[in-house]
Amino acid sequence: MKLLLHGLLCILLFLYWVSCSPTSQYKVYYISPDGSDQADGLSPSSPWRSLAKLNETVFQPGEQILLKKDGVWQGNLQPQGNGQVGLPILLSSYGSGAPPVINIGEEGVGIELINQSCWEIAGIEVTSGAPHKLDVRRNGIMAIAKGETGKVEHIVIRDCYIHDMWGQVGGDKSGIAIYVGERILGPQQKYNCPTNDVLIENNRIERMDKVGIAVNGDDGIVIRGNHMDNLGGDGIVLIGANKGLIEYNIADRTCMRSGDLDLDTGGEDWWPHTAAIWLWKNTETVMQFNEVYNTGRQPANGDGEAFDFDFECKKCVLQYNYSRNNKGFLLIMDNTYQNVARYNVSENDQTHLINMFCDTSEQNLIHNNVFYVDYGTVDIDYFYGDSYGPEKGKGKKDISKLGAQFRNNIFYASGQGRFRRVYSHGDSLNSALYRKYDDHFPPPPSIPGTKFYGNCYYGPWLNGMPDDPKALLADPMLVAAGTGETGLHSVGGYQLQPNSPCISAGLPVHTPVTHDYFGNSLADERLDIGVHQFSTQ
């Protein structure tokens, strides 16, 4: 009996502690299209009704804002307040049915936070559906650091669906589905507002102009598991991050409208060059296990690649990605340093397969990838004339120093596919429209080991093989080259057969990598050529 009484007493004390605990005091607000703004909003039976009611409320750390599933609201949501570390404010849903919808109508931002930290947004649908209209901005979810004292930290956006927002593909009204960080206002109005601890995960973005996801960040930036389809411009852009992570995203049909000369972009203030997933001013950021398919490349778009190490990227890594049917695999800009692209599969990426503005002294390294083509002329493109080509009388870059280091890659041309090395030049804004190509002369011999060294070549090169002192000219004996489909695991055909000459033929690369594309451990001094380490299975 004493034990029973003791147990009941413990339960009563626990229930009392829970009822008095601070965690039980955090309010949960419910919003329903059938509610009333005169209600208290604190239960499903007495919900608020409008976005306007939410916009005038200052929410406190640990509170929740829950929109009823199957509900639809017209307008823009701009709730106030800040959470705190460990006590974020949650914006999500309740009930059963489809995710709640915020329809912005003709103009605006579906959900907007300005100088607000510690927010988590989950399971909300944002749309417009309105036809394109010039000089009208349409954005999905934005958390902006604005002004000299602006600050954004701990922003989580997950499981949201943003779609049918037909904005501009150029000018300062270009739309973004998800944007976190410093507001980009132009070089004279831009403040340095660090953005830390951001997670953008498992969102779906479709039929959007111009950009899918953009983060202007610093530390703790993760963009993971998002699916993008039919975007006018870039899929994912990460700016200024330190040790960021972009992984397991799918970008299908990005860059579909930027550079389209028939679209009204709102004037001269536009940038037509877009790519699927790219970095700018990043340090030690990793892009891995992403899939990119079917990028577009309209006439004025000089890019269209799946991936890009852009200006001021240092020691970033591109690994274990799958790129198929894009208008190029990788762009490496100048003023980049020691970036590495390794163990990626590129299948039928066209036009400028690798586009390089970089100098060999910057030590960018491309190793253990497979580049497969079975149609088209695919360029290894060295660009030397950005706004000061020889036609302008301003000289040009030293083409003998252009490029990156290529090690242990397989270049495989089958069917009617072929590779080509080419030097190109043009002007900055319209390089795609007026670019000129020099492919009739062989490049000067490179310093041994600084460009192509130890790669496998199979199939035709229009103007001769690269100058590679350790070249392997042989069929790499892949299991089933060219049979990749959709999905990271659909590329088993790029594994080596037991009799492949690429086995144990690779050169040391001295980069901290532990496994190949398929998860096999790497041997310290017995690297195979390509993405498959057969010799350690």
XYZ file of C-alpha atoms in Angstrom:
537
model
C 0.000 0.000 0.000
C 2.857 2.352 0.863
C 4.447 1.665 -2.503
C 1.170 2.440 -4.266
C 0.739 5.716 -2.366
C 4.353 6.608 -3.045
C 3.851 5.974 -6.780
C 0.691 8.069 -6.881
C 2.479 10.870 -5.060
C 5.328 10.799 -7.582
C 2.833 10.973 -10.467
C 1.015 13.908 -8.877
C 4.295 15.731 -8.264
C 5.366 15.107 -11.862
C 2.056 16.413 -13.229
C 2.342 19.466 -10.999
C 5.887 20.097 -12.207
C 4.783 19.799 -15.833
C 1.872 22.172 -15.285
C 4.211 24.720 -13.665
C 7.083 24.198 -16.059
C 7.913 27.151 -18.324
C 7.570 24.893 -21.362
C 3.846 24.575 -20.748
C 3.441 28.343 -20.860
C 4.505 28.779 -24.472
C 1.405 29.701 -26.417
C 0.192 27.814 -29.456
C -1.859 29.908 -31.868
C -4.324 28.291 -34.279
C -5.512 29.905 -37.497
C -8.381 28.635 -39.630
C -10.379 30.110 -42.539
C -13.421 29.399 -40.354
C -11.998 31.194 -37.314
C -12.489 34.696 -35.906
C -9.918 37.367 -35.166
C -11.968 38.217 -32.082
C -11.292 34.768 -30.607
C -8.269 34.070 -28.408
C -6.671 31.848 -31.079
C -5.312 29.489 -28.437
C -7.136 26.289 -29.352
C -8.462 24.518 -32.458
C -11.967 25.357 -31.224
C -11.256 29.117 -31.036
C -8.846 29.882 -33.887
C -7.977 33.202 -35.446
C -8.952 33.754 -39.047
C -6.666 36.128 -40.973
C -3.057 36.756 -41.909
C -3.618 40.364 -40.860
C -4.142 39.192 -37.271
C -0.859 37.310 -37.402
C 0.947 40.278 -38.928
C 0.008 42.549 -36.028
C 1.091 40.062 -33.359
C 4.548 40.016 -31.767
C 5.357 36.387 -31.067
C 7.606 35.259 -28.233
C 10.310 32.578 -27.980
C 8.964 29.035 -27.962
C 5.527 29.940 -29.344
C 3.875 28.180 -32.264
C 1.723 29.462 -35.125
C -0.298 26.680 -36.729
C -2.338 27.102 -39.909
C -5.133 24.630 -40.494
C -4.504 22.078 -43.212
C -6.691 22.402 -46.305
C -6.942 26.121 -45.533
C -6.148 28.837 -48.106
C -5.199 32.440 -47.307
C -4.735 35.342 -49.712
C -1.987 37.897 -49.130
C 1.391 38.162 -47.421
C 2.401 36.837 -44.011
C 4.825 39.079 -42.068
C 4.705 37.944 -38.438
C 6.709 39.832 -35.825
C 8.967 38.743 -33.014
C 12.139 36.756 -32.355
C 12.765 33.377 -30.881
C 15.885 32.598 -28.960
C 18.499 29.854 -29.009
C 16.764 26.625 -28.021
C 13.329 28.290 -28.170
C 12.556 29.045 -31.816
C 9.173 30.274 -32.990
C 7.492 27.599 -35.120
C 5.245 28.316 -38.089
C 3.594 25.110 -39.243
C 0.176 23.410 -39.540
C -2.398 21.344 -37.659
C -5.180 18.975 -38.536
C -5.388 16.603 -41.489
C -5.434 17.134 -45.205
C -3.302 19.087 -47.649
C -0.733 21.651 -46.473
C -2.100 25.133 -45.770
C -1.721 27.528 -48.701
C -0.657 31.161 -48.784
C -1.512 32.648 -52.169
C 0.238 35.994 -52.608
C -1.913 36.929 -55.597
C -0.373 39.528 -57.909
C 2.574 40.660 -55.818
C 4.579 40.258 -52.616
C 6.239 37.676 -50.431
C 4.400 34.650 -49.103
C 6.225 34.604 -45.759
C 8.670 37.375 -44.874
C 10.875 37.873 -41.813
C 12.998 41.025 -41.508
C 15.841 41.120 -38.969
C 14.265 38.225 -37.098
C 16.083 35.189 -35.727
C 15.237 31.739 -34.411
C 12.295 30.875 -36.644
C 11.329 27.489 -38.044
C 8.885 27.191 -40.946
C 7.548 23.758 -41.898
C 4.919 22.308 -44.198
C 3.517 25.488 -45.790
C 2.536 25.913 -49.443
C 3.159 29.274 -51.143
C 1.925 30.140 -54.614
C 0.664 32.894 -56.880
C -0.525 31.535 -60.191
C -0.824 35.053 -61.597
C 0.578 35.581 -65.096
C 3.911 37.314 -65.523
C 3.792 41.080 -65.035
C 6.704 43.447 -65.526
C 8.124 45.290 -62.483
C 6.289 43.067 -60.024
C 8.222 41.094 -57.423
C 7.014 37.656 -56.358
C 8.884 35.698 -53.713
C 8.105 32.634 -51.659
C 9.769 32.618 -48.224
C 12.323 35.238 -47.199
C 14.288 35.845 -44.001
C 16.187 39.081 -44.626
C 18.933 40.855 -42.716
C 18.417 44.494 -43.595
C 20.303 47.632 -42.581
C 23.508 48.191 -40.650
C 22.229 46.315 -37.576
C 20.363 43.602 -39.415
C 20.774 40.071 -38.155
C 19.432 36.637 -39.052
C 20.322 33.457 -37.165
C 18.799 30.002 -36.829
C 16.373 29.893 -39.728
C 14.901 26.493 -40.597
C 12.694 26.071 -43.680
C 11.606 22.513 -44.371
C 8.923 20.519 -46.169
C 7.452 23.575 -47.893
C 6.024 23.684 -51.422
C 6.573 26.857 -53.483
C 5.257 26.920 -57.019
C 3.743 28.829 -59.947
C 5.334 32.193 -59.229
C 5.956 33.712 -62.630
C 8.186 36.672 -61.898
C 10.888 38.393 -63.891
C 14.039 36.575 -64.950
C 16.054 39.797 -64.906
C 16.401 43.119 -63.132
C 15.943 43.901 -59.451
C 12.441 42.363 -59.464
C 13.712 38.824 -60.112
C 11.871 36.385 -57.887
C 13.361 33.893 -55.419
C 11.480 30.954 -53.924
C 13.511 30.785 -50.691
C 15.966 33.481 -49.662
C 17.826 33.772 -46.361
C 20.390 36.365 -45.427
C 21.593 39.807 -46.247
C 19.380 41.724 -48.607
C 21.169 42.333 -51.895
C 20.564 45.964 -52.808
C 23.530 46.789 -54.991
C 27.188 47.631 -54.281
C 26.506 51.047 -52.726
C 23.676 49.925 -50.429
C 24.870 46.551 -49.240
C 25.624 45.921 -45.574
C 27.683 43.124 -44.104
C 25.084 41.201 -42.100
C 26.306 37.721 -41.082
C 23.789 34.906 -41.369
C 24.416 31.799 -39.271
C 22.757 28.471 -38.533
C 20.461 27.999 -41.533
C 18.811 24.738 -42.604
C 16.784 24.561 -45.822
C 15.596 20.991 -46.162
C 13.176 18.818 -48.143
C 11.372 21.669 -49.881
C 9.796 21.392 -53.319
C 10.080 24.303 -55.756
C 8.417 24.238 -59.175
C 7.636 26.711 -61.959
C 9.507 29.644 -60.436
C 11.198 32.719 -61.858
C 14.018 33.305 -61.297
C 15.899 31.488 -58.489
C 15.037 28.471 -56.374
C 17.125 28.825 -53.198
C 19.596 31.579 -52.349
C 21.433 31.990 -49.048
C 23.787 34.824 -48.204
C 25.407 33.190 -45.226
C 28.361 32.690 -42.959
C 28.622 29.661 -40.639
C 26.360 26.644 -40.256
C 24.570 26.755 -43.625
C 22.988 23.469 -44.790
C 20.860 23.075 -47.941
C 19.670 19.487 -48.185
C 17.128 17.269 -49.896
C 15.320 19.950 -51.907
C 13.678 19.201 -55.267
C 13.535 21.904 -57.946
C 11.929 21.719 -61.374
C 11.275 24.243 -64.162
C 13.050 27.319 -62.821
C 13.785 30.360 -64.944
C 17.284 30.723 -63.517
C 19.539 29.286 -60.835
C 18.575 26.329 -58.690
C 20.740 26.902 -55.597
C 23.127 29.797 -54.898
C 25.197 29.921 -51.705
C 27.129 33.136 -51.066
C 29.834 33.807 -48.498
C 29.526 30.581 -46.520
C 32.249 29.028 -44.409
C 32.162 25.209 -44.361
C 28.660 25.103 -45.808
C 26.966 21.943 -47.051
C 24.775 21.393 -50.125
C 23.710 17.769 -50.461
C 21.056 15.372 -51.785
C 19.261 18.038 -53.800
C 17.644 17.415 -57.187
C 17.667 20.205 -59.776
C 15.752 19.393 -62.958
C 15.177 21.933 -65.739
C 16.831 24.974 -64.190
C 18.148 27.951 -66.244
C 15.147 27.614 -68.545
C 14.413 31.287 -69.192
C 17.410 33.434 -68.196
C 19.106 34.714 -71.317
C 15.924 34.452 -73.390
C 16.044 37.454 -75.723
C 12.297 37.357 -76.326
C 11.412 37.921 -72.661
C 10.983 41.422 -71.261
C 13.411 41.570 -68.343
C 12.691 45.092 -67.142
C 15.614 46.951 -68.675
C 19.374 46.633 -68.826
C 19.835 45.806 -65.138
C 19.769 42.053 -65.413
C 22.198 39.172 -65.303
C 21.402 36.393 -67.782
C 24.129 33.952 -66.686
C 22.755 31.186 -64.474
C 23.708 27.669 -63.374
C 21.978 24.903 -61.435
C 23.981 24.730 -58.174
C 26.833 27.116 -57.460
C 29.009 28.835 -54.906
C 30.294 32.380 -54.660
C 32.841 33.566 -52.058
C 32.669 30.266 -50.162
C 35.410 28.646 -48.097
C 35.606 24.876 -47.542
C 32.003 24.344 -48.619
C 30.975 20.895 -49.892
C 28.510 20.076 -52.685
C 27.813 16.341 -52.639
C 25.253 13.686 -53.621
C 23.277 16.137 -55.742
C 21.514 15.324 -59.016
C 21.268 17.859 -61.839
C 19.337 17.219 -65.050
C 18.367 19.094 -68.217
C 19.557 22.640 -67.605
C 18.566 25.167 -70.235
C 20.840 27.658 -71.921
C 19.075 30.493 -73.690
C 21.079 32.601 -76.207
C 22.395 35.222 -73.740
C 23.176 32.764 -70.934
C 26.917 32.153 -70.896
C 26.640 29.425 -68.267
C 24.016 26.680 -67.989
C 26.354 24.317 -66.152
C 25.285 21.926 -63.430
C 27.865 23.292 -60.950
C 30.083 26.332 -60.486
C 33.004 27.398 -58.309
C 32.552 31.140 -58.757
C 34.701 34.101 -57.728
C 36.619 33.828 -54.440
C 35.788 30.202 -53.724
C 38.595 28.597 -51.740
C 39.134 24.942 -50.854
C 35.565 23.952 -51.742
C 34.690 20.406 -52.818
C 32.343 18.965 -55.454
C 32.004 15.201 -54.938
C 29.700 12.210 -55.543
C 27.282 14.164 -57.749
C 25.434 13.020 -60.869
C 25.045 15.417 -63.807
C 23.069 14.406 -66.898
C 21.969 16.215 -70.076
C 23.021 19.666 -68.887
C 24.567 22.516 -70.844
C 27.887 21.873 -69.201
C 29.142 20.172 -66.068
C 31.392 22.666 -64.267
C 32.427 26.323 -64.397
C 35.543 27.468 -62.545
C 35.952 31.229 -62.407
C 39.205 33.096 -61.871
C 40.271 34.240 -58.415
C 39.469 30.785 -57.059
C 41.908 28.658 -55.090
C 42.436 24.930 -54.424
C 38.875 23.834 -55.166
C 38.410 20.127 -55.930
C 35.912 18.300 -58.172
C 36.187 14.533 -57.626
C 34.235 11.300 -58.048
C 31.389 12.814 -60.057
C 29.564 11.261 -63.020
C 28.781 13.459 -66.024
C 26.641 11.841 -68.722
C 25.944 13.680 -71.961
C 26.541 17.148 -70.565
C 26.889 19.322 -73.657
C 28.539 22.522 -74.962
C 31.192 23.666 -72.449
C 31.681 20.519 -70.373
C 34.351 22.249 -68.280
C 34.515 26.045 -68.618
C 37.623 27.577 -67.056
C 38.499 31.198 -66.378
C 41.015 30.096 -63.739
C 44.807 30.049 -63.775
C 46.835 26.907 -63.084
C 48.601 28.762 -60.255
C 45.264 28.749 -58.393
C 45.617 24.947 -58.119
C 42.041 23.902 -58.798
C 41.948 20.121 -59.192
C 39.578 17.885 -61.198
C 40.232 14.218 -60.464
C 38.621 10.788 -60.679
C 35.508 11.824 -62.577
C 33.857 10.165 -65.580
C 32.860 12.360 -68.534
C 30.732 10.413 -71.008
C 29.223 11.735 -74.274
C 27.525 9.936 -77.155
C 26.337 12.961 -79.143
C 27.512 16.507 -79.829
C 30.807 18.351 -79.696
C 31.669 18.877 -76.033
C 34.226 21.533 -75.135
C 36.974 21.819 -72.586
C 36.712 25.604 -72.754
C 39.385 28.085 -71.658
C 37.864 31.569 -71.542
C 40.411 34.366 -71.826
C 38.565 37.463 -73.024
C 36.046 38.590 -70.399
C 35.437 42.226 -71.466
C 38.976 42.715 -72.759
C 39.411 40.383 -75.674
C 41.941 41.094 -78.410
C 39.256 42.620 -80.614
C 39.103 45.499 -78.130
C 42.828 46.105 -78.259
C 43.248 45.582 -74.518
C 45.253 42.384 -74.586
C 44.275 39.006 -73.245
C 45.117 36.466 -70.575
C 48.160 34.263 -71.009
C 46.505 31.172 -72.428
C 49.481 29.000 -71.476
C 48.526 29.530 -67.814
C 44.759 29.083 -68.118
C 43.110 26.003 -66.715
C 42.891 23.520 -63.871
C 44.675 20.259 -63.082
C 43.090 17.072 -64.456
C 44.039 13.729 -62.839
C 42.682 10.188 -63.129
C 39.578 11.164 -65.099
C 37.932 9.076 -67.820
C 36.980 10.945 -71.000
C 34.697 8.557 -72.892
C 33.250 9.504 -76.297
C 30.939 6.953 -77.913
C 28.537 6.924 -80.849
C 28.592 10.386 -82.435
C 30.070 12.151 -79.398
C 33.420 13.941 -79.443
C 35.519 16.180 -77.235
C 37.276 19.402 -78.177
C 39.709 21.802 -76.495
C 38.924 25.419 -77.285
C 39.953 28.931 -76.280
C 37.071 31.399 -76.219
C 36.675 35.126 -75.735
C 33.917 37.718 -75.793
C 32.540 40.511 -73.631
C 31.233 40.236 -70.087
C 27.459 40.649 -70.324
C 26.927 39.238 -73.797
C 29.641 36.600 -73.891
C 27.202 33.920 -74.972
C 25.923 36.011 -77.878
C 29.254 37.203 -79.220
C 31.730 34.611 -78.004
C 34.413 33.565 -80.459
C 36.269 30.268 -80.431
C 39.842 29.401 -81.353
C 40.205 25.665 -81.880
C 42.387 25.525 -84.975
C 45.725 25.578 -83.181
C 47.102 23.282 -80.493
C 47.608 24.869 -77.086
C 51.181 25.438 -75.961
C 52.700 22.533 -74.022
C 51.840 22.808 -70.371
C 54.318 22.532 -67.561
C 54.352 18.793 -66.700
C 51.747 18.007 -64.085
C 49.965 21.350 -64.176
C 47.083 20.493 -66.544
C 46.305 17.018 -67.913
C 48.221 14.241 -66.210
C 47.278 10.580 -65.937
C 43.791 10.545 -67.482
C 42.149 7.836 -69.620
C 40.993 8.832 -73.118
C 38.611 6.809 -75.262
C 36.986 8.194 -78.396
C 37.636 11.136 -80.703
C 38.972 14.615 -79.910
C 38.406 16.990 -82.817
C 41.665 18.910 -82.510
C 43.891 16.326 -80.906
C 44.236 14.789 -77.483
C 45.318 16.960 -74.568
C 49.020 17.160 -73.847
C 49.094 14.458 -71.142
C 52.507 12.850 -70.467
C 50.850 10.017 -68.514
C 47.847 9.491 -70.800
C 46.126 6.095 -70.922
C 44.747 5.689 -74.455
C 42.466 2.695 -74.033
C 38.944 1.451 -73.616
C 38.376 1.793 -69.852
C 36.170 -1.306 -69.949
C 33.225 0.158 -68.078
C 30.354 -2.161 -67.168
C 27.726 -0.330 -69.270
C 28.699 3.242 -70.141
C 25.883 5.594 -71.114
C 23.104 3.712 -69.333
C 22.511 6.146 -66.499
C 18.923 7.092 -65.762
C 17.398 9.166 -62.963
C 18.867 8.754 -59.494
C 22.278 8.690 -57.871
C 22.295 4.899 -57.899
C 21.402 4.515 -61.585
C 25.023 4.854 -62.740
C 26.376 1.394 -61.953
C 27.376 1.170 -65.608
C 30.358 3.412 -64.837
C 32.013 0.803 -62.649
C 35.138 -0.902 -63.956
C 35.161 -4.442 -65.240
C 37.757 -6.830 -63.751
C 39.980 -6.559 -66.843
C 39.919 -2.733 -67.035
C 43.278 -1.068 -67.736
C 42.212 1.713 -65.325
C 42.619 -0.549 -62.300
C 45.616 0.546 -60.189
C 46.607 2.953 -62.977
C 45.746 6.191 -61.170
C 48.218 8.719 -59.833
C 48.280 9.926 -56.209
C 46.273 13.112 -55.720
C 46.971 13.822 -52.035
C 43.503 15.088 -51.169
C 41.633 13.971 -48.032
C 39.097 11.633 -49.631
C 38.274 8.183 -48.236
C 35.897 6.481 -50.686
C 34.808 6.398 -54.306
C 31.397 7.240 -55.818
C 30.041 3.805 -54.856
C 31.303 3.850 -51.261
C 34.393 1.660 -51.757
C 37.457 2.524 -49.685
C 40.385 4.098 -51.485
C 43.902 2.716 -51.461
C 46.635 5.149 -50.468
C 48.899 4.444 -53.437
C 46.745 2.251 -55.693
C 44.102 4.610 -57.030
C 42.079 3.462 -60.021
C 41.174 5.873 -62.806
C 37.544 7.011 -62.788
C 34.821 7.029 -60.141
C 35.095 3.346 -59.204
C 37.852 1.958 -56.956
C 37.712 -1.673 -58.120
C 41.027 -2.680 -56.579
C 39.871 -2.387 -52.942
C 36.564 -4.250 -53.236
